[in-house]
C-alpha cells in the first residue's frame, strides 16, 4: 500500500494511526501542501479531489480519511477500529465526524487561505478564526465524550500548534495523553514522518 501524506496533515495522521494500529506496512509518499503539490496535475491524476491523504491499494486509489479507515478495518484483521455493536459504531462515527465535519473543514489550508485573502485577515486574525472553531468543536466533544476514540489526537496536535487553550477540555486532554503512550500513535505523529521538514 502507498499512502499519499503530508507530515503535518491531521487527516493523513488519522490514517497513519489506523495503519500502525492494525500493524499494516505502507510506503509513504510525501505531498507538500505549503508548496501546493496537492494541486499539481500529477497528484490530481491520483486523487481528483486534490487533498491528502489518499491510499493506493491493489491498483485503486481511496480518498477521504474516514472512508479509508473503515476500508482498512473491513479488509484487514487485527485490532478493530470500530466496535461490533451498531450503537457503539454510530457513537464512534459521530465522534469522528465532530472532528472531520464540524472542525477540520473550517480550519483547512484552503479555508484559511480564502478567508485571509478575501477578508484581508493577517496571521493573528486567521489564528483567532482557527482557535474559535477548535474551542467550539472541542466544547461539543467534551460534552459528548463520556467515552472516547481515535480521530481526536491529530486534531489536538493542531490545537497545540495554534496555541489553543486546552484547560477547559480535561477529557479530550486525558484521552490525547493516553493515546500518545501507544506506539501506533507515537510513530504516526508529524515529527516522525520521513517528509517532516
Ligand atoms: N475530509 C477529508 C479532508 C482532507 C483534507 O482536507 N486534507 C487536508 C490536509 S489535512 C488538505 O489536503 N488540504 C489542502 C487544502 O486545503 O488546500 C479527509 O478526511 O480526508
PDB file of C-alpha atoms and ligand atoms in Angstrom:
ATOM      1  CA  UNK A   1       0.000   0.000   0.000  1.00  0.00           C
ATOM      2  CA  UNK A   2       1.125   3.543  -0.738  1.00  0.00           C
ATOM      3  CA  UNK A   3      -0.061   6.462   1.391  1.00  0.00           C
ATOM      4  CA  UNK A   4      -0.033   9.972  -0.068  1.00  0.00           C
ATOM      5  CA  UNK A   5       0.518  12.011   3.043  1.00  0.00           C
ATOM      6  CA  UNK A   6       1.856  15.272   4.445  1.00  0.00           C
ATOM      7  CA  UNK A   7       3.547  15.079   7.833  1.00  0.00           C
ATOM      8  CA  UNK A   8       1.510  17.955   9.347  1.00  0.00           C
ATOM      9  CA  UNK A   9      -1.810  16.927   7.762  1.00  0.00           C
ATOM     10  CA  UNK A  10      -4.167  15.797  10.503  1.00  0.00           C
ATOM     11  CA  UNK A  11      -6.353  13.849   8.045  1.00  0.00           C
ATOM     12  CA  UNK A  12      -3.211  11.914   6.965  1.00  0.00           C
ATOM     13  CA  UNK A  13      -2.235  11.487  10.620  1.00  0.00           C
ATOM     14  CA  UNK A  14      -5.602   9.741  11.265  1.00  0.00           C
ATOM     15  CA  UNK A  15      -4.865   7.181   8.558  1.00  0.00           C
ATOM     16  CA  UNK A  16      -1.250   6.710   9.715  1.00  0.00           C
ATOM     17  CA  UNK A  17      -2.562   5.875  13.191  1.00  0.00           C
ATOM     18  CA  UNK A  18      -5.031   3.351  11.735  1.00  0.00           C
ATOM     19  CA  UNK A  19      -2.326   1.679   9.601  1.00  0.00           C
ATOM     20  CA  UNK A  20       0.094   1.481  12.543  1.00  0.00           C
ATOM     21  CA  UNK A  21      -2.598   0.347  14.959  1.00  0.00           C
ATOM     22  CA  UNK A  22      -3.513  -2.522  12.652  1.00  0.00           C
ATOM     23  CA  UNK A  23       0.168  -3.341  12.054  1.00  0.00           C
ATOM     24  CA  UNK A  24      -0.020  -2.663   8.292  1.00  0.00           C
ATOM     25  CA  UNK A  25       3.103  -1.786   6.315  1.00  0.00           C
ATOM     26  CA  UNK A  26       2.854   1.052   3.810  1.00  0.00           C
ATOM     27  CA  UNK A  27       5.057   3.199   1.643  1.00  0.00           C
ATOM     28  CA  UNK A  28       4.663   6.910   2.454  1.00  0.00           C
ATOM     29  CA  UNK A  29       4.681   9.369  -0.459  1.00  0.00           C
ATOM     30  CA  UNK A  30       5.057  12.960   0.732  1.00  0.00           C
ATOM     31  CA  UNK A  31       2.802  15.605  -0.853  1.00  0.00           C
ATOM     32  CA  UNK A  32       3.941  19.043   0.288  1.00  0.00           C
ATOM     33  CA  UNK A  33       0.851  21.191   0.959  1.00  0.00           C
ATOM     34  CA  UNK A  34       2.560  24.595   1.528  1.00  0.00           C
ATOM     35  CA  UNK A  35       4.345  24.092  -1.818  1.00  0.00           C
ATOM     36  CA  UNK A  36       0.964  23.331  -3.406  1.00  0.00           C
ATOM     37  CA  UNK A  37       1.971  19.861  -4.597  1.00  0.00           C
ATOM     38  CA  UNK A  38      -1.567  18.603  -3.884  1.00  0.00           C
ATOM     39  CA  UNK A  39      -2.849  20.911  -6.618  1.00  0.00           C
ATOM     40  CA  UNK A  40      -0.370  19.722  -9.280  1.00  0.00           C
ATOM     41  CA  UNK A  41      -1.892  17.819 -12.160  1.00  0.00           C
ATOM     42  CA  UNK A  42       0.380  14.859 -11.314  1.00  0.00           C
ATOM     43  CA  UNK A  43      -1.199  14.473  -7.885  1.00  0.00           C
ATOM     44  CA  UNK A  44      -4.698  15.305  -9.119  1.00  0.00           C
ATOM     45  CA  UNK A  45      -4.403  12.456 -11.593  1.00  0.00           C
ATOM     46  CA  UNK A  46      -4.047  10.240  -8.492  1.00  0.00           C
ATOM     47  CA  UNK A  47      -6.622  11.943  -6.254  1.00  0.00           C
ATOM     48  CA  UNK A  48      -9.009  14.138  -8.236  1.00  0.00           C
ATOM     49  CA  UNK A  49     -10.010  15.919  -5.012  1.00  0.00           C
ATOM     50  CA  UNK A  50      -6.512  17.349  -4.631  1.00  0.00           C
ATOM     51  CA  UNK A  51      -6.426  16.557  -0.910  1.00  0.00           C
ATOM     52  CA  UNK A  52      -4.322  14.316   1.301  1.00  0.00           C
ATOM     53  CA  UNK A  53      -4.488  11.572   2.361  1.00  0.00           C
ATOM     54  CA  UNK A  54      -5.018   9.110  -0.475  1.00  0.00           C
ATOM     55  CA  UNK A  55      -4.272   5.412  -0.202  1.00  0.00           C
ATOM     56  CA  UNK A  56      -3.275   3.268  -3.161  1.00  0.00           C
ATOM     57  CA  UNK A  57      -4.145  -0.374  -2.688  1.00  0.00           C
ATOM     58  CA  UNK A  58      -4.484  -3.115  -5.275  1.00  0.00           C
ATOM     59  CA  UNK A  59      -4.313  -0.609  -8.147  1.00  0.00           C
ATOM     60  CA  UNK A  60      -7.175   1.503  -6.742  1.00  0.00           C
ATOM     61  CA  UNK A  61      -6.927   4.882  -5.035  1.00  0.00           C
ATOM     62  CA  UNK A  62      -9.021   5.538  -1.974  1.00  0.00           C
ATOM     63  CA  UNK A  63      -9.717   9.015  -0.639  1.00  0.00           C
ATOM     64  CA  UNK A  64     -11.300  10.615   2.447  1.00  0.00           C
ATOM     65  CA  UNK A  65      -9.607   9.573   5.676  1.00  0.00           C
ATOM     66  CA  UNK A  66     -12.668   8.125   7.429  1.00  0.00           C
ATOM     67  CA  UNK A  67     -13.619   6.054   4.376  1.00  0.00           C
ATOM     68  CA  UNK A  68     -10.016   4.802   4.166  1.00  0.00           C
ATOM     69  CA  UNK A  69     -10.009   3.862   7.857  1.00  0.00           C
ATOM     70  CA  UNK A  70     -13.266   1.935   7.532  1.00  0.00           C
ATOM     71  CA  UNK A  71     -11.933   0.166   4.426  1.00  0.00           C
ATOM     72  CA  UNK A  72      -8.785  -0.887   6.320  1.00  0.00           C
ATOM     73  CA  UNK A  73     -10.930  -2.076   9.196  1.00  0.00           C
ATOM     74  CA  UNK A  74     -13.148  -4.137   6.901  1.00  0.00           C
ATOM     75  CA  UNK A  75     -10.446  -5.911   4.921  1.00  0.00           C
ATOM     76  CA  UNK A  76      -7.646  -6.380   7.460  1.00  0.00           C
ATOM     77  CA  UNK A  77      -7.652  -8.456  10.611  1.00  0.00           C
ATOM     78  CA  UNK A  78      -6.086  -7.194  13.806  1.00  0.00           C
ATOM     79  CA  UNK A  79      -7.458  -4.809  16.370  1.00  0.00           C
ATOM     80  CA  UNK A  80     -10.754  -3.296  15.288  1.00  0.00           C
ATOM     81  CA  UNK A  81     -11.143   0.443  14.822  1.00  0.00           C
ATOM     82  CA  UNK A  82     -14.929   0.299  15.028  1.00  0.00           C
ATOM     83  CA  UNK A  83     -16.774  -1.594  17.758  1.00  0.00           C
ATOM     84  CA  UNK A  84     -19.095  -4.510  16.857  1.00  0.00           C
ATOM     85  CA  UNK A  85     -22.265  -3.086  18.380  1.00  0.00           C
ATOM     86  CA  UNK A  86     -24.191  -0.833  15.904  1.00  0.00           C
ATOM     87  CA  UNK A  87     -24.988   1.725  18.607  1.00  0.00           C
ATOM     88  CA  UNK A  88     -21.333   1.904  19.631  1.00  0.00           C
ATOM     89  CA  UNK A  89     -20.329   2.194  15.963  1.00  0.00           C
ATOM     90  CA  UNK A  90     -22.729   5.091  15.492  1.00  0.00           C
ATOM     91  CA  UNK A  91     -21.246   6.720  18.585  1.00  0.00           C
ATOM     92  CA  UNK A  92     -17.675   6.412  17.286  1.00  0.00           C
ATOM     93  CA  UNK A  93     -18.701   7.679  13.828  1.00  0.00           C
ATOM     94  CA  UNK A  94     -20.474  10.661  15.400  1.00  0.00           C
ATOM     95  CA  UNK A  95     -17.395  11.478  17.437  1.00  0.00           C
ATOM     96  CA  UNK A  96     -15.141  11.181  14.373  1.00  0.00           C
ATOM     97  CA  UNK A  97     -17.490  13.419  12.408  1.00  0.00           C
ATOM     98  CA  UNK A  98     -17.410  16.146  15.062  1.00  0.00           C
ATOM     99  CA  UNK A  99     -13.748  16.461  14.121  1.00  0.00           C
ATOM    100  CA  UNK A 100     -13.834  15.601  10.424  1.00  0.00           C
ATOM    101  CA  UNK A 101     -17.001  17.563   9.556  1.00  0.00           C
ATOM    102  CA  UNK A 102     -17.526  20.219  12.235  1.00  0.00           C
ATOM    103  CA  UNK A 103     -13.957  21.391  12.901  1.00  0.00           C
ATOM    104  CA  UNK A 104     -11.484  20.310  10.228  1.00  0.00           C
ATOM    105  CA  UNK A 105     -13.048  21.837   7.070  1.00  0.00           C
ATOM    106  CA  UNK A 106     -13.378  25.222   8.765  1.00  0.00           C
ATOM    107  CA  UNK A 107      -9.667  25.276   9.591  1.00  0.00           C
ATOM    108  CA  UNK A 108      -8.262  23.586   6.499  1.00  0.00           C
ATOM    109  CA  UNK A 109      -5.456  25.201   4.484  1.00  0.00           C
ATOM    110  CA  UNK A 110      -7.708  26.311   1.632  1.00  0.00           C
ATOM    111  CA  UNK A 111     -10.258  27.785   4.051  1.00  0.00           C
ATOM    112  CA  UNK A 112      -7.536  29.743   5.865  1.00  0.00           C
ATOM    113  CA  UNK A 113      -6.113  30.967   2.552  1.00  0.00           C
ATOM    114  CA  UNK A 114      -9.573  32.025   1.366  1.00  0.00           C
ATOM    115  CA  UNK A 115     -10.556  33.985   4.475  1.00  0.00           C
ATOM    116  CA  UNK A 116      -7.133  35.582   4.695  1.00  0.00           C
ATOM    117  CA  UNK A 117      -7.286  36.803   1.074  1.00  0.00           C
ATOM    118  CA  UNK A 118     -10.989  37.653   0.802  1.00  0.00           C
ATOM    119  CA  UNK A 119     -11.392  39.311   4.195  1.00  0.00           C
ATOM    120  CA  UNK A 120      -7.831  40.645   4.380  1.00  0.00           C
ATOM    121  CA  UNK A 121      -7.060  38.934   7.666  1.00  0.00           C
ATOM    122  CA  UNK A 122      -3.500  38.981   8.964  1.00  0.00           C
ATOM    123  CA  UNK A 123      -1.905  35.932  10.579  1.00  0.00           C
ATOM    124  CA  UNK A 124      -3.327  36.739  14.002  1.00  0.00           C
ATOM    125  CA  UNK A 125      -6.823  37.157  12.512  1.00  0.00           C
ATOM    126  CA  UNK A 126      -6.595  33.755  10.845  1.00  0.00           C
ATOM    127  CA  UNK A 127      -5.247  32.185  14.043  1.00  0.00           C
ATOM    128  CA  UNK A 128      -8.174  33.617  16.019  1.00  0.00           C
ATOM    129  CA  UNK A 129     -10.570  32.093  13.488  1.00  0.00           C
ATOM    130  CA  UNK A 130      -8.740  28.766  13.895  1.00  0.00           C
ATOM    131  CA  UNK A 131      -8.929  28.876  17.693  1.00  0.00           C
ATOM    132  CA  UNK A 132     -12.619  29.806  17.631  1.00  0.00           C
ATOM    133  CA  UNK A 133     -13.608  26.643  15.721  1.00  0.00           C
ATOM    134  CA  UNK A 134     -11.310  24.475  17.818  1.00  0.00           C
ATOM    135  CA  UNK A 135     -12.925  25.854  21.000  1.00  0.00           C
ATOM    136  CA  UNK A 136     -16.464  25.378  19.690  1.00  0.00           C
ATOM    137  CA  UNK A 137     -15.759  21.868  18.375  1.00  0.00           C
ATOM    138  CA  UNK A 138     -13.830  20.729  21.438  1.00  0.00           C
ATOM    139  CA  UNK A 139     -16.660  22.005  23.640  1.00  0.00           C
ATOM    140  CA  UNK A 140     -19.083  19.799  21.660  1.00  0.00           C
ATOM    141  CA  UNK A 141     -16.737  16.880  22.064  1.00  0.00           C
ATOM    142  CA  UNK A 142     -16.019  17.439  25.719  1.00  0.00           C
ATOM    143  CA  UNK A 143     -19.751  17.171  26.489  1.00  0.00           C
ATOM    144  CA  UNK A 144     -20.164  14.219  24.123  1.00  0.00           C
ATOM    145  CA  UNK A 145     -17.193  12.332  25.499  1.00  0.00           C
ATOM    146  CA  UNK A 146     -18.130  10.240  28.421  1.00  0.00           C
ATOM    147  CA  UNK A 147     -16.415   7.704  26.144  1.00  0.00           C
ATOM    148  CA  UNK A 148     -13.545   8.071  23.621  1.00  0.00           C
ATOM    149  CA  UNK A 149     -11.819   7.401  20.195  1.00  0.00           C
ATOM    150  CA  UNK A 150      -9.138   7.977  17.525  1.00  0.00           C
ATOM    151  CA  UNK A 151      -9.550  10.966  15.213  1.00  0.00           C
ATOM    152  CA  UNK A 152      -9.083  13.069  18.301  1.00  0.00           C
ATOM    153  CA  UNK A 153      -5.287  13.007  18.554  1.00  0.00           C
ATOM    154  CA  UNK A 154      -4.427  14.722  15.212  1.00  0.00           C
ATOM    155  CA  UNK A 155      -6.916  17.499  15.981  1.00  0.00           C
ATOM    156  CA  UNK A 156      -5.347  18.043  19.416  1.00  0.00           C
ATOM    157  CA  UNK A 157      -1.906  18.292  17.741  1.00  0.00           C
ATOM    158  CA  UNK A 158      -3.320  21.085  15.549  1.00  0.00           C
ATOM    159  CA  UNK A 159      -4.870  22.792  18.573  1.00  0.00           C
ATOM    160  CA  UNK A 160      -1.492  22.741  20.373  1.00  0.00           C
ATOM    161  CA  UNK A 161       0.295  24.084  17.277  1.00  0.00           C
ATOM    162  CA  UNK A 162      -2.139  27.017  17.222  1.00  0.00           C
ATOM    163  CA  UNK A 163      -1.681  27.588  20.978  1.00  0.00           C
ATOM    164  CA  UNK A 164      -5.346  26.893  21.799  1.00  0.00           C
ATOM    165  CA  UNK A 165      -6.152  26.802  25.498  1.00  0.00           C
ATOM    166  CA  UNK A 166      -6.925  23.155  26.278  1.00  0.00           C
ATOM    167  CA  UNK A 167      -7.613  23.595  30.002  1.00  0.00           C
ATOM    168  CA  UNK A 168     -11.415  23.663  29.512  1.00  0.00           C
ATOM    169  CA  UNK A 169     -11.271  20.175  27.899  1.00  0.00           C
ATOM    170  CA  UNK A 170      -9.895  17.755  30.510  1.00  0.00           C
ATOM    171  CA  UNK A 171     -11.495  14.667  28.924  1.00  0.00           C
ATOM    172  CA  UNK A 172     -10.086  15.487  25.486  1.00  0.00           C
ATOM    173  CA  UNK A 173      -6.654  16.098  27.021  1.00  0.00           C
ATOM    174  CA  UNK A 174      -6.737  12.891  29.074  1.00  0.00           C
ATOM    175  CA  UNK A 175      -7.628  10.771  26.022  1.00  0.00           C
ATOM    176  CA  UNK A 176      -4.939  12.502  23.954  1.00  0.00           C
ATOM    177  CA  UNK A 177      -2.274  11.833  26.601  1.00  0.00           C
ATOM    178  CA  UNK A 178      -3.353   8.202  26.981  1.00  0.00           C
ATOM    179  CA  UNK A 179      -3.264   7.621  23.206  1.00  0.00           C
ATOM    180  CA  UNK A 180       0.164   9.248  22.893  1.00  0.00           C
ATOM    181  CA  UNK A 181       1.641   6.490  25.090  1.00  0.00           C
ATOM    182  CA  UNK A 182       0.814   3.934  22.359  1.00  0.00           C
ATOM    183  CA  UNK A 183       3.366   3.075  19.649  1.00  0.00           C
ATOM    184  CA  UNK A 184       0.783   3.353  16.814  1.00  0.00           C
ATOM    185  CA  UNK A 185       0.196   6.990  17.756  1.00  0.00           C
ATOM    186  CA  UNK A 186       3.835   7.840  18.548  1.00  0.00           C
ATOM    187  CA  UNK A 187       5.052   6.571  15.152  1.00  0.00           C
ATOM    188  CA  UNK A 188       2.236   8.345  13.267  1.00  0.00           C
ATOM    189  CA  UNK A 189       2.943  11.820  14.692  1.00  0.00           C
ATOM    190  CA  UNK A 190       4.181  14.580  12.348  1.00  0.00           C
ATOM    191  CA  UNK A 191       7.775  14.803  13.658  1.00  0.00           C
ATOM    192  CA  UNK A 192       8.371  11.080  12.938  1.00  0.00           C
ATOM    193  CA  UNK A 193       7.394  11.290   9.268  1.00  0.00           C
ATOM    194  CA  UNK A 194      10.010  10.970   6.513  1.00  0.00           C
ATOM    195  CA  UNK A 195       8.704  14.121   4.793  1.00  0.00           C
ATOM    196  CA  UNK A 196       8.963  16.208   8.005  1.00  0.00           C
ATOM    197  CA  UNK A 197      10.973  19.371   7.433  1.00  0.00           C
TER     198      UNK A 197
HETATM  199  N1  LIG B   1     -12.341  15.226   4.565  1.00  0.00           N
HETATM  200  C1  LIG B   1     -11.038  14.953   4.041  1.00  0.00           C
HETATM  201  C2  LIG B   1     -10.156  16.139   4.279  1.00  0.00           C
HETATM  202  C3  LIG B   1      -8.848  16.042   3.544  1.00  0.00           C
HETATM  203  C4  LIG B   1      -8.108  17.356   3.632  1.00  0.00           C
HETATM  204  O1  LIG B   1      -8.728  18.428   3.512  1.00  0.00           O
HETATM  205  N2  LIG B   1      -6.792  17.279   3.855  1.00  0.00           N
HETATM  206  C5  LIG B   1      -6.040  18.496   4.003  1.00  0.00           C
HETATM  207  C6  LIG B   1      -4.807  18.253   4.838  1.00  0.00           C
HETATM  208  S1  LIG B   1      -5.221  17.825   6.500  1.00  0.00           S
HETATM  209  C7  LIG B   1      -5.649  19.009   2.646  1.00  0.00           C
HETATM  210  O2  LIG B   1      -5.305  18.252   1.758  1.00  0.00           O
HETATM  211  N3  LIG B   1      -5.733  20.342   2.497  1.00  0.00           N
HETATM  212  C8  LIG B   1      -5.355  21.000   1.289  1.00  0.00           C
HETATM  213  C9  LIG B   1      -6.015  22.347   1.156  1.00  0.00           C
HETATM  214  O3  LIG B   1      -6.829  22.710   1.995  1.00  0.00           O
HETATM  215  O4  LIG B   1      -5.710  23.007   0.152  1.00  0.00           O
HETATM  216  C10 LIG B   1     -10.439  13.701   4.708  1.00  0.00           C
HETATM  217  O5  LIG B   1     -10.860  13.387   5.825  1.00  0.00           O
HETATM  218  O6  LIG B   1      -9.586  13.029   4.100  1.00  0.00           O
END
